[in-house]
Coordinates of C-alpha atoms in Angstrom, one line a residue:
Chain Z
X1 CA 110.2 104.4 109.9
X2 CA 106.6 103.2 109.6
X3 CA 106.2 99.6 108.7
X4 CA 103.4 97.8 106.9
X5 CA 103.4 94.0 107.2
X6 CA 101.6 91.7 104.9
X7 CA 100.9 88.1 105.7
X8 CA 101.2 85.6 104.2
X9 CA 104.0 86.6 101.8
X10 CA 103.3 83.6 99.7
X11 CA 100.3 81.3 99.5
X12 CA 99.3 78.5 97.3
X13 CA 95.7 77.3 97.3
X14 CA 93.4 75.0 95.4
X15 CA 90.9 76.4 93.0
X16 CA 87.6 77.1 94.7
X17 CA 89.0 77.8 98.2
X18 CA 89.2 81.2 99.9
X19 CA 92.4 82.9 100.9
X20 CA 92.8 85.7 103.4
X21 CA 95.6 88.2 103.2
X22 CA 96.3 90.5 106.1
X23 CA 97.8 94.0 106.0
X24 CA 99.0 95.5 109.2
X25 CA 100.5 98.8 110.1
X26 CA 102.9 97.9 112.8
X27 CA 103.8 101.1 114.4
X28 CA 101.2 103.6 113.3
X29 CA 97.5 104.0 112.8
X30 CA 96.1 103.9 109.3
X31 CA 92.6 105.1 108.8
X32 CA 92.9 104.3 105.1
X33 CA 94.5 101.4 103.4
X34 CA 94.6 100.6 99.7
X35 CA 94.8 97.3 98.0
X36 CA 96.5 96.8 94.7
X37 CA 97.1 93.8 92.5
X38 CA 100.0 93.3 90.1
X39 CA 100.1 90.7 87.4
X40 CA 103.5 89.4 86.2
X41 CA 105.4 92.0 84.4
X42 CA 102.6 94.5 84.7
X43 CA 101.9 97.6 86.8
X44 CA 100.0 97.9 90.0
X45 CA 96.3 98.3 89.6
X46 CA 94.2 99.8 92.5
X47 CA 91.5 97.4 93.5
X48 CA 89.9 99.1 96.4
X49 CA 90.2 101.7 99.1
X50 CA 89.6 100.5 102.7
X51 CA 88.5 102.8 105.4
X52 CA 88.5 101.8 109.0
X53 CA 85.0 101.0 110.2
X54 CA 83.2 101.4 106.9
X55 CA 82.7 99.6 103.7
X56 CA 85.5 99.5 101.2
X57 CA 85.2 101.4 97.9
X58 CA 86.0 99.3 94.9
X59 CA 87.4 100.4 91.6
X60 CA 85.4 99.8 88.5
X61 CA 85.7 96.2 87.3
X62 CA 86.6 94.8 90.7
X63 CA 84.1 92.2 92.0
X64 CA 83.4 93.2 95.6
X65 CA 81.8 89.8 96.3
X66 CA 84.9 88.1 95.2
X67 CA 87.5 90.3 96.9
X68 CA 86.1 90.9 100.4
X69 CA 87.9 93.7 102.2
X70 CA 87.5 94.3 105.9
X71 CA 89.2 97.2 107.8
X72 CA 88.2 96.3 111.4
X73 CA 90.8 98.3 113.2
X74 CA 93.2 101.2 112.7
X75 CA 96.0 98.8 112.2
X76 CA 94.5 95.9 110.2
X77 CA 92.9 95.4 106.8
X78 CA 92.2 92.1 105.3
X79 CA 91.6 91.0 101.7
X80 CA 89.8 87.7 101.2
X81 CA 89.8 86.2 97.8
X82 CA 86.7 84.0 97.7
X83 CA 86.4 80.9 95.6
X84 CA 89.8 81.6 94.1
X85 CA 90.6 80.6 90.5
X86 CA 93.8 80.4 88.6
X87 CA 93.2 83.8 87.0
X88 CA 93.3 85.3 90.5
X89 CA 96.9 84.3 90.8
X90 CA 98.7 87.6 91.3
X91 CA 100.8 89.7 93.6
X92 CA 98.7 91.7 96.0
X93 CA 100.1 94.7 97.7
X94 CA 98.6 97.0 100.3
X95 CA 99.5 100.5 101.3
X96 CA 98.5 102.4 104.4
X97 CA 98.0 106.1 104.9
X98 CA 99.4 107.5 108.1
X99 CA 96.5 108.9 110.1
X100 CA 97.0 112.6 110.4
X101 CA 100.2 112.4 108.5
X102 CA 101.4 114.6 105.7
X103 CA 99.6 114.5 102.4
X104 CA 100.4 111.5 100.5
X105 CA 102.3 109.8 103.3
X106 CA 101.9 106.2 102.2
X107 CA 103.7 103.0 103.2
X108 CA 103.6 99.8 101.2
X109 CA 103.6 96.3 102.4
X110 CA 106.0 93.7 101.0
X111 CA 103.2 92.1 99.0
X112 CA 101.6 88.7 99.0
X113 CA 102.0 86.3 96.1
X114 CA 98.9 84.2 95.5
X115 CA 99.1 81.1 93.4
X116 CA 95.9 79.3 92.7
X117 CA 96.2 75.8 91.3
Chain O
X1 CA 90.8 110.3 84.5
X2 CA 94.4 110.4 85.6
X3 CA 97.0 108.3 83.8
X4 CA 100.7 107.8 83.8
X5 CA 102.9 106.8 80.9
X6 CA 106.4 105.5 81.2
X7 CA 107.6 105.2 77.6
X8 CA 110.6 103.0 78.3
X9 CA 109.8 99.4 79.3
X10 CA 113.4 98.4 79.7
X11 CA 116.6 100.5 80.0
X12 CA 120.1 99.2 80.2
X13 CA 123.0 101.4 81.4
X14 CA 126.5 100.8 82.5
X15 CA 127.5 101.2 86.1
X16 CA 128.7 104.7 86.7
X17 CA 126.7 106.1 83.8
X18 CA 123.9 108.6 84.2
X19 CA 120.3 107.6 84.2
X20 CA 117.0 109.3 83.2
X21 CA 113.7 107.5 83.4
X22 CA 110.8 109.2 81.7
X23 CA 107.4 109.7 83.1
X24 CA 104.4 111.6 81.6
X25 CA 101.2 112.1 83.4
X26 CA 97.7 113.3 82.8
X27 CA 95.8 114.8 85.7
X28 CA 93.0 117.3 86.0
X29 CA 94.3 119.1 89.0
X30 CA 97.6 119.8 90.6
X31 CA 99.3 116.4 90.6
X32 CA 100.9 114.6 93.5
X33 CA 103.7 112.7 91.8
X34 CA 105.8 109.8 93.1
X35 CA 108.6 107.5 92.1
X36 CA 108.8 104.1 93.6
X37 CA 111.3 101.3 93.2
X38 CA 110.5 97.6 93.4
X39 CA 113.0 94.8 93.6
X40 CA 111.8 91.4 92.3
X41 CA 109.1 89.8 94.5
X42 CA 109.2 92.8 96.9
X43 CA 107.0 95.6 97.8
X44 CA 107.5 99.2 96.8
X45 CA 109.9 101.7 98.3
X46 CA 109.3 105.4 97.9
X47 CA 112.2 107.2 96.2
X48 CA 110.8 110.7 96.2
X49 CA 107.6 112.7 95.8
X50 CA 106.4 116.0 94.6
X51 CA 103.5 117.9 96.0
X52 CA 104.4 121.6 95.5
X53 CA 107.2 124.1 95.7
X54 CA 110.6 123.5 94.2
X55 CA 110.2 121.6 91.0
X56 CA 113.5 119.7 91.5
X57 CA 113.0 117.1 94.1
X58 CA 115.7 115.2 95.9
X59 CA 115.1 111.7 97.0
X60 CA 116.9 108.8 98.6
X61 CA 119.8 106.8 97.1
X62 CA 121.0 109.8 95.1
X63 CA 117.9 110.1 92.9
X64 CA 116.2 113.3 91.9
X65 CA 113.2 114.2 89.7
X66 CA 112.1 117.4 88.0
X67 CA 108.5 118.4 87.7
X68 CA 107.8 120.2 84.4
X69 CA 104.2 121.3 84.3
X70 CA 104.4 122.5 80.7
X71 CA 105.5 119.0 79.5
X72 CA 103.4 117.1 82.0
X73 CA 106.5 115.2 82.9
X74 CA 108.3 114.0 86.1
X75 CA 111.5 112.4 85.0
X76 CA 113.7 110.6 87.4
X77 CA 117.5 111.1 87.2
X78 CA 120.6 109.8 88.8
X79 CA 124.1 111.1 87.9
X80 CA 125.9 107.8 88.5
X81 CA 124.2 104.5 88.6
X82 CA 125.3 101.7 90.9
X83 CA 124.7 98.0 90.3
X84 CA 122.3 97.9 93.2
X85 CA 120.0 100.3 91.4
X86 CA 118.9 97.5 89.1
X87 CA 115.2 97.1 89.8
X88 CA 111.8 98.2 88.4
X89 CA 110.8 101.8 88.7
X90 CA 107.3 103.0 88.9
X91 CA 106.0 106.5 88.4
X92 CA 102.7 107.3 90.0
X93 CA 100.2 110.2 90.1
X94 CA 97.6 110.6 92.8
X95 CA 95.7 112.5 95.3
X96 CA 96.9 113.7 98.7
X97 CA 94.5 111.1 100.0
X98 CA 96.7 108.4 98.8
X99 CA 94.9 106.9 95.8
X100 CA 97.5 106.3 93.2
X101 CA 97.6 105.5 89.5
X102 CA 100.8 103.8 88.5
X103 CA 102.7 103.8 85.2
X104 CA 103.6 100.6 83.5
X105 CA 107.1 100.5 85.1
X106 CA 110.6 100.7 83.7
X107 CA 113.0 97.8 84.3
X108 CA 116.5 99.0 84.8
X109 CA 119.4 96.7 84.1
X110 CA 122.9 97.8 85.1
X111 CA 125.9 96.4 83.3
X112 CA 129.2 96.2 85.2

């Protein structure tokens, strides 16, 4: 089956630094990827929709200058948390839509746990 | 705006017992409905989805869900729970495009 890989799976950084998380579709092309964040013991909240070759669409309340999303190729989207602060500590999960696939055919990555000290 | 409610935050069942996890949704059009399972610290695995057609949907691991439009519900069921089913379960509603709104999740504990 289709695989979505996220890297790193865990990252710890100091406050004020930037962290990049990669989301790769390993064996399929994904024209669209979605980024979610999940706080402890809470649900997943959609942050943004990433389309290959165009600017990401952010959900209301998500700071696009803080969470930079780049979808440079059909297999890779990156989320950069800029000037990270402890409140950005969360579990970030991406999902990828299979290009030309059936409606709603989504595949989720394993998630990346960010801890900001 | 679309929304999903999972009324039960935590459910405990005995191994071998039947299971039903509730999910109610609000959506302006024909919903695309999903159930996902998440083990601690892991990503999401799709159990089943409903787009159209037969309102009783069969999924992996012996799970099924029934879409009831009149009740705006999409409850997940399993006739006999296994200890390995212990996890958190999320119901989601979304578009065919893939933009999903998730419920709050239900944590399932299975007693031996």
